[in-house]
Short mmCIF file of C-alpha atoms in Angstrom, two decimals:
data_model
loop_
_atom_site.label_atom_id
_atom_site.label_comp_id
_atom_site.label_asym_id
_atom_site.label_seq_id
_atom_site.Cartn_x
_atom_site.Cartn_y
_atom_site.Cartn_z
CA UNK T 1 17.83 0.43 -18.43
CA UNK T 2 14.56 -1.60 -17.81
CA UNK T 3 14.13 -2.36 -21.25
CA UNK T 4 13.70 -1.36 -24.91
CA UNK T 5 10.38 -1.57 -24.25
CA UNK T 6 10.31 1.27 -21.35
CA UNK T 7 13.32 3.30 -22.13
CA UNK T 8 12.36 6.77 -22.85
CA UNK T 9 13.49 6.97 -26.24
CA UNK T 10 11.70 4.63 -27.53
CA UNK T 11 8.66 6.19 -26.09
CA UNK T 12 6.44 7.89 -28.59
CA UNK T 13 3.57 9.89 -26.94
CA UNK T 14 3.65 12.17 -23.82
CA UNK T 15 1.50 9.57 -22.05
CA UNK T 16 3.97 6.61 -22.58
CA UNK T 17 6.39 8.66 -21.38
CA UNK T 18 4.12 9.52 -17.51
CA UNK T 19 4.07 5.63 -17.29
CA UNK T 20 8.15 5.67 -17.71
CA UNK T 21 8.48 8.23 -15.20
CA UNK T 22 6.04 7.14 -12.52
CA UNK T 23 4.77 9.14 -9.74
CA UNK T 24 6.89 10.47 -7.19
CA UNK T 25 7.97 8.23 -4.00
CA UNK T 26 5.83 9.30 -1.48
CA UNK T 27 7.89 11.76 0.73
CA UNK T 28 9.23 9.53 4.13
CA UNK T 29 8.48 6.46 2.60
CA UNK T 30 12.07 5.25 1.57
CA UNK T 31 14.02 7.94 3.57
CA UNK T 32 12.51 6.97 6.40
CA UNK T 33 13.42 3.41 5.94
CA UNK T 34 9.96 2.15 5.28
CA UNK T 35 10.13 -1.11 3.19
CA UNK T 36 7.08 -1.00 0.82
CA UNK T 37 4.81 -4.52 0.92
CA UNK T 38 1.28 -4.06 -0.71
CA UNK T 39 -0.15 -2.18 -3.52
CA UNK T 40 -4.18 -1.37 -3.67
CA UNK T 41 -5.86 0.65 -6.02
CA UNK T 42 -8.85 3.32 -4.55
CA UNK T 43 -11.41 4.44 -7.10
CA UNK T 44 -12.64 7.76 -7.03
CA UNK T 45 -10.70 8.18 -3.52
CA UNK T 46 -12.31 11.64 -2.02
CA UNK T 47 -15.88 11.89 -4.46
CA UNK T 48 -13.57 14.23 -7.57
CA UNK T 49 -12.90 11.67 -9.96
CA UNK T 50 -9.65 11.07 -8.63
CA UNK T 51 -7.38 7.42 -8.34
CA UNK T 52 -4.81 6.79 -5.77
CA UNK T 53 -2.30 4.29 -4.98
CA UNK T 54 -2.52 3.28 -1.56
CA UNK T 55 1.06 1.98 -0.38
CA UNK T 56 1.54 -0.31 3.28
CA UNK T 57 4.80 -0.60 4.43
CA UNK T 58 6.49 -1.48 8.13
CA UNK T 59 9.61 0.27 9.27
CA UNK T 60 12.64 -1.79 9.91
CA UNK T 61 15.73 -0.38 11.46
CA UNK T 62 18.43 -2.01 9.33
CA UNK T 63 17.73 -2.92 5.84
CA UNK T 64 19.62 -5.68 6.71
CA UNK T 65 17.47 -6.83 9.52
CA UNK T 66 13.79 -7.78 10.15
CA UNK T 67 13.49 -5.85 13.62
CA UNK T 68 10.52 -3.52 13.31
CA UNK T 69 11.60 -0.08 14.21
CA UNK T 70 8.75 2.11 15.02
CA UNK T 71 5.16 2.22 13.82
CA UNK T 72 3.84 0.93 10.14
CA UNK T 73 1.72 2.92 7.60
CA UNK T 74 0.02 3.56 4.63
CA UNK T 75 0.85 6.80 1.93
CA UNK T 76 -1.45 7.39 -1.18
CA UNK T 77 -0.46 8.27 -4.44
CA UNK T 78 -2.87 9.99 -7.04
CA UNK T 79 -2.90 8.55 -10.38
CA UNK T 80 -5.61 9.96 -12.20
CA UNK T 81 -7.12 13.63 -12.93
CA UNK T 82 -5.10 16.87 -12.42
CA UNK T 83 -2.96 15.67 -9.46
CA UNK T 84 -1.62 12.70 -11.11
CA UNK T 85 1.85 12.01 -9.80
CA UNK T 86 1.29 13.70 -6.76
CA UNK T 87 2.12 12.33 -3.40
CA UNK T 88 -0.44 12.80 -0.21
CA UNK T 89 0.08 12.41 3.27
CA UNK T 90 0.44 8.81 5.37
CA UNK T 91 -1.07 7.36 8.11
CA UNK T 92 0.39 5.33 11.10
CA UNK T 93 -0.80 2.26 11.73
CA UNK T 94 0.26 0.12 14.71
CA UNK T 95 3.56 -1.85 14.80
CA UNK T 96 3.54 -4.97 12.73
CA UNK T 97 5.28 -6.40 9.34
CA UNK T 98 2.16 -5.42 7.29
CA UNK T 99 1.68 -7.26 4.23
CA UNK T 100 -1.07 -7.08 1.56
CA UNK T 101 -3.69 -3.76 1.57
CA UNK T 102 -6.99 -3.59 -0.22
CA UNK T 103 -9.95 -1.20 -0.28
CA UNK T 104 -13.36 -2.81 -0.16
CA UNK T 105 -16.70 -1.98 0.66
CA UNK T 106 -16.11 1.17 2.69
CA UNK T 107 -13.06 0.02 4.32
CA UNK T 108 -9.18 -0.38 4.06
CA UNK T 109 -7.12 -3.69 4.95
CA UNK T 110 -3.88 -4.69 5.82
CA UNK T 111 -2.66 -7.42 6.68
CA UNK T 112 -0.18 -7.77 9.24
CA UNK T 113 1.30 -10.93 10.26
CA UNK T 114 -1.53 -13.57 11.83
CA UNK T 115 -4.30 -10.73 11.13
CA UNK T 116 -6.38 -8.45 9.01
CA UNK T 117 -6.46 -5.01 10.10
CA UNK T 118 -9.51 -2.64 9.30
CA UNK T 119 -9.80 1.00 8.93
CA UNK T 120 -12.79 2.89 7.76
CA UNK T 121 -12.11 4.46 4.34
CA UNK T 122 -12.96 8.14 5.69
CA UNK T 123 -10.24 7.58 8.00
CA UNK T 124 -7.83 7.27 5.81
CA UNK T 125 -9.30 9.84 3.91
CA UNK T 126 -8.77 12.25 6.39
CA UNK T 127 -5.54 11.60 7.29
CA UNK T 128 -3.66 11.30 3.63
CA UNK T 129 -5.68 14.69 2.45
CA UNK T 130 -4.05 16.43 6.12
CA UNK T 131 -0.39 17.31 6.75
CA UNK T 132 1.54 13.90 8.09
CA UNK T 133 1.40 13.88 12.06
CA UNK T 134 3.38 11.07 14.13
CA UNK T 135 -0.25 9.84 15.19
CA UNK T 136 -0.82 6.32 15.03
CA UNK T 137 -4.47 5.65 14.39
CA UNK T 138 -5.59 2.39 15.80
CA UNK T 139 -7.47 -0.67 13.89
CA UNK T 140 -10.91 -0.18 13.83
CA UNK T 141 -11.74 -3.77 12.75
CA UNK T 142 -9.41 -6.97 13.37
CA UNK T 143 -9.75 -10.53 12.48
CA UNK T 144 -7.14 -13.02 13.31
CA UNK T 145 -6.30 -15.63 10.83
CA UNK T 146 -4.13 -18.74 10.19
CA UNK T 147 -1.85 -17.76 7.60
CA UNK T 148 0.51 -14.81 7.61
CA UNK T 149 -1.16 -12.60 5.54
CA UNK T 150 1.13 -11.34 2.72
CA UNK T 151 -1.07 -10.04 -0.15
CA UNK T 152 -4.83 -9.00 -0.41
CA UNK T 153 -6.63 -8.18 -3.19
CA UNK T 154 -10.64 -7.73 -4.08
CA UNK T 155 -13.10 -9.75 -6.80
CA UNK T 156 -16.03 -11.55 -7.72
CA UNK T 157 -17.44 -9.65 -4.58
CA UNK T 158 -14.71 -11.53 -1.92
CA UNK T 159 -12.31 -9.98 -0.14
CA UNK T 160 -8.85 -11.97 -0.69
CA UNK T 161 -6.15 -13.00 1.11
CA UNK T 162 -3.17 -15.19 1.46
CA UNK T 163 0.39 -16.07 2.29
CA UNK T 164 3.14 -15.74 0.27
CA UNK T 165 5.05 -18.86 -0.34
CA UNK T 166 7.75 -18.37 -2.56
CA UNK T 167 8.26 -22.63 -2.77
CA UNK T 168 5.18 -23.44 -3.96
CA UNK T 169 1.52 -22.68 -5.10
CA UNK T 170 -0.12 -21.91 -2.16
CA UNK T 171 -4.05 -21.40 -0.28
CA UNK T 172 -5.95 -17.65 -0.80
CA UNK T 173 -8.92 -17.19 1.53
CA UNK T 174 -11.83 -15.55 0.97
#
């Protein structure tokens, strides 16, 4: 149980009821051993109308473990329109324990460790609306930074980022 609040029967309308049940887990995300670190929302993703979920995540052998097994990557989720719920492709990034994602001006980031990866949004595009291949597609756009970049987000125009710190409050760059 999560809660009285989320448990199904004390959901009322069909709609409460989508948000209890969630989307599917993107197919070789979990399975595969992925660990799942940032969350970004895409807007009107391929020019229908329709949301997504973008998901980064590195691969580490042993759950137990922090040895990176293999390359990272990035899987989409739709939330919105007909397809809502439905899981699309991924796309390999290079090796690294990626962090924070977000989708700004034309472009996707992740963070990975001591940088801020870049990949043109019609690259990604292409390769969550195609079949999943075991192609890693390269940074198009890197930028080293100071911190360990752990989360990302967008606003007031400013692309965000910062470390996590679970000890105390902590710097976010712009």
């Amino acid at each position: 149980s999560a809660s009285k609040v989320y448990d199904w029967e004390n959901l009322s309308t069909e709609s409460d009821r989508r948000f209890q049940e969630g989307p599917a887990i993107p197919a070789g995300l979990l399975d595969a051993k992925y660990v799942p670190q940032g969350f970004a929302a895409w807007s009107n993703w391929n020019g229908t109308g329709e949301d997504l979920i973008l998901i980064s995540a590195y691969k580490e052998h042993d759950y137990s473990d922090d040895d990176l097994d293999g390359p990272s990557g990035i899987w989409g989720v739709v939330v919105s329109g007909s397809r809502a719920g439905t899981s699309l492709g991924r796309m390999l990034i290079d090796k690294g324990h990626v962090g924070g994602i977000a989708v700004y001006k034309g472009w996707v980031y992740v963070g990975s460790e001591n940088e801020i990866r870049g990949y043109r949004a019609s690259t990604v595009r292409a390769a969550l609306a195609a079949a999943n291949t075991n192609t890693v597609q390269a940074k198009e756009f890197g930028r080293a930074t100071t911190y360990t970049v752990g989360f990302m987000g967008t606003g007031d125009g400013t692309l965000w980022a910062g470390d996590f710190n679970p000890d105390a409050s902590d710097f976010v760059y712009g």
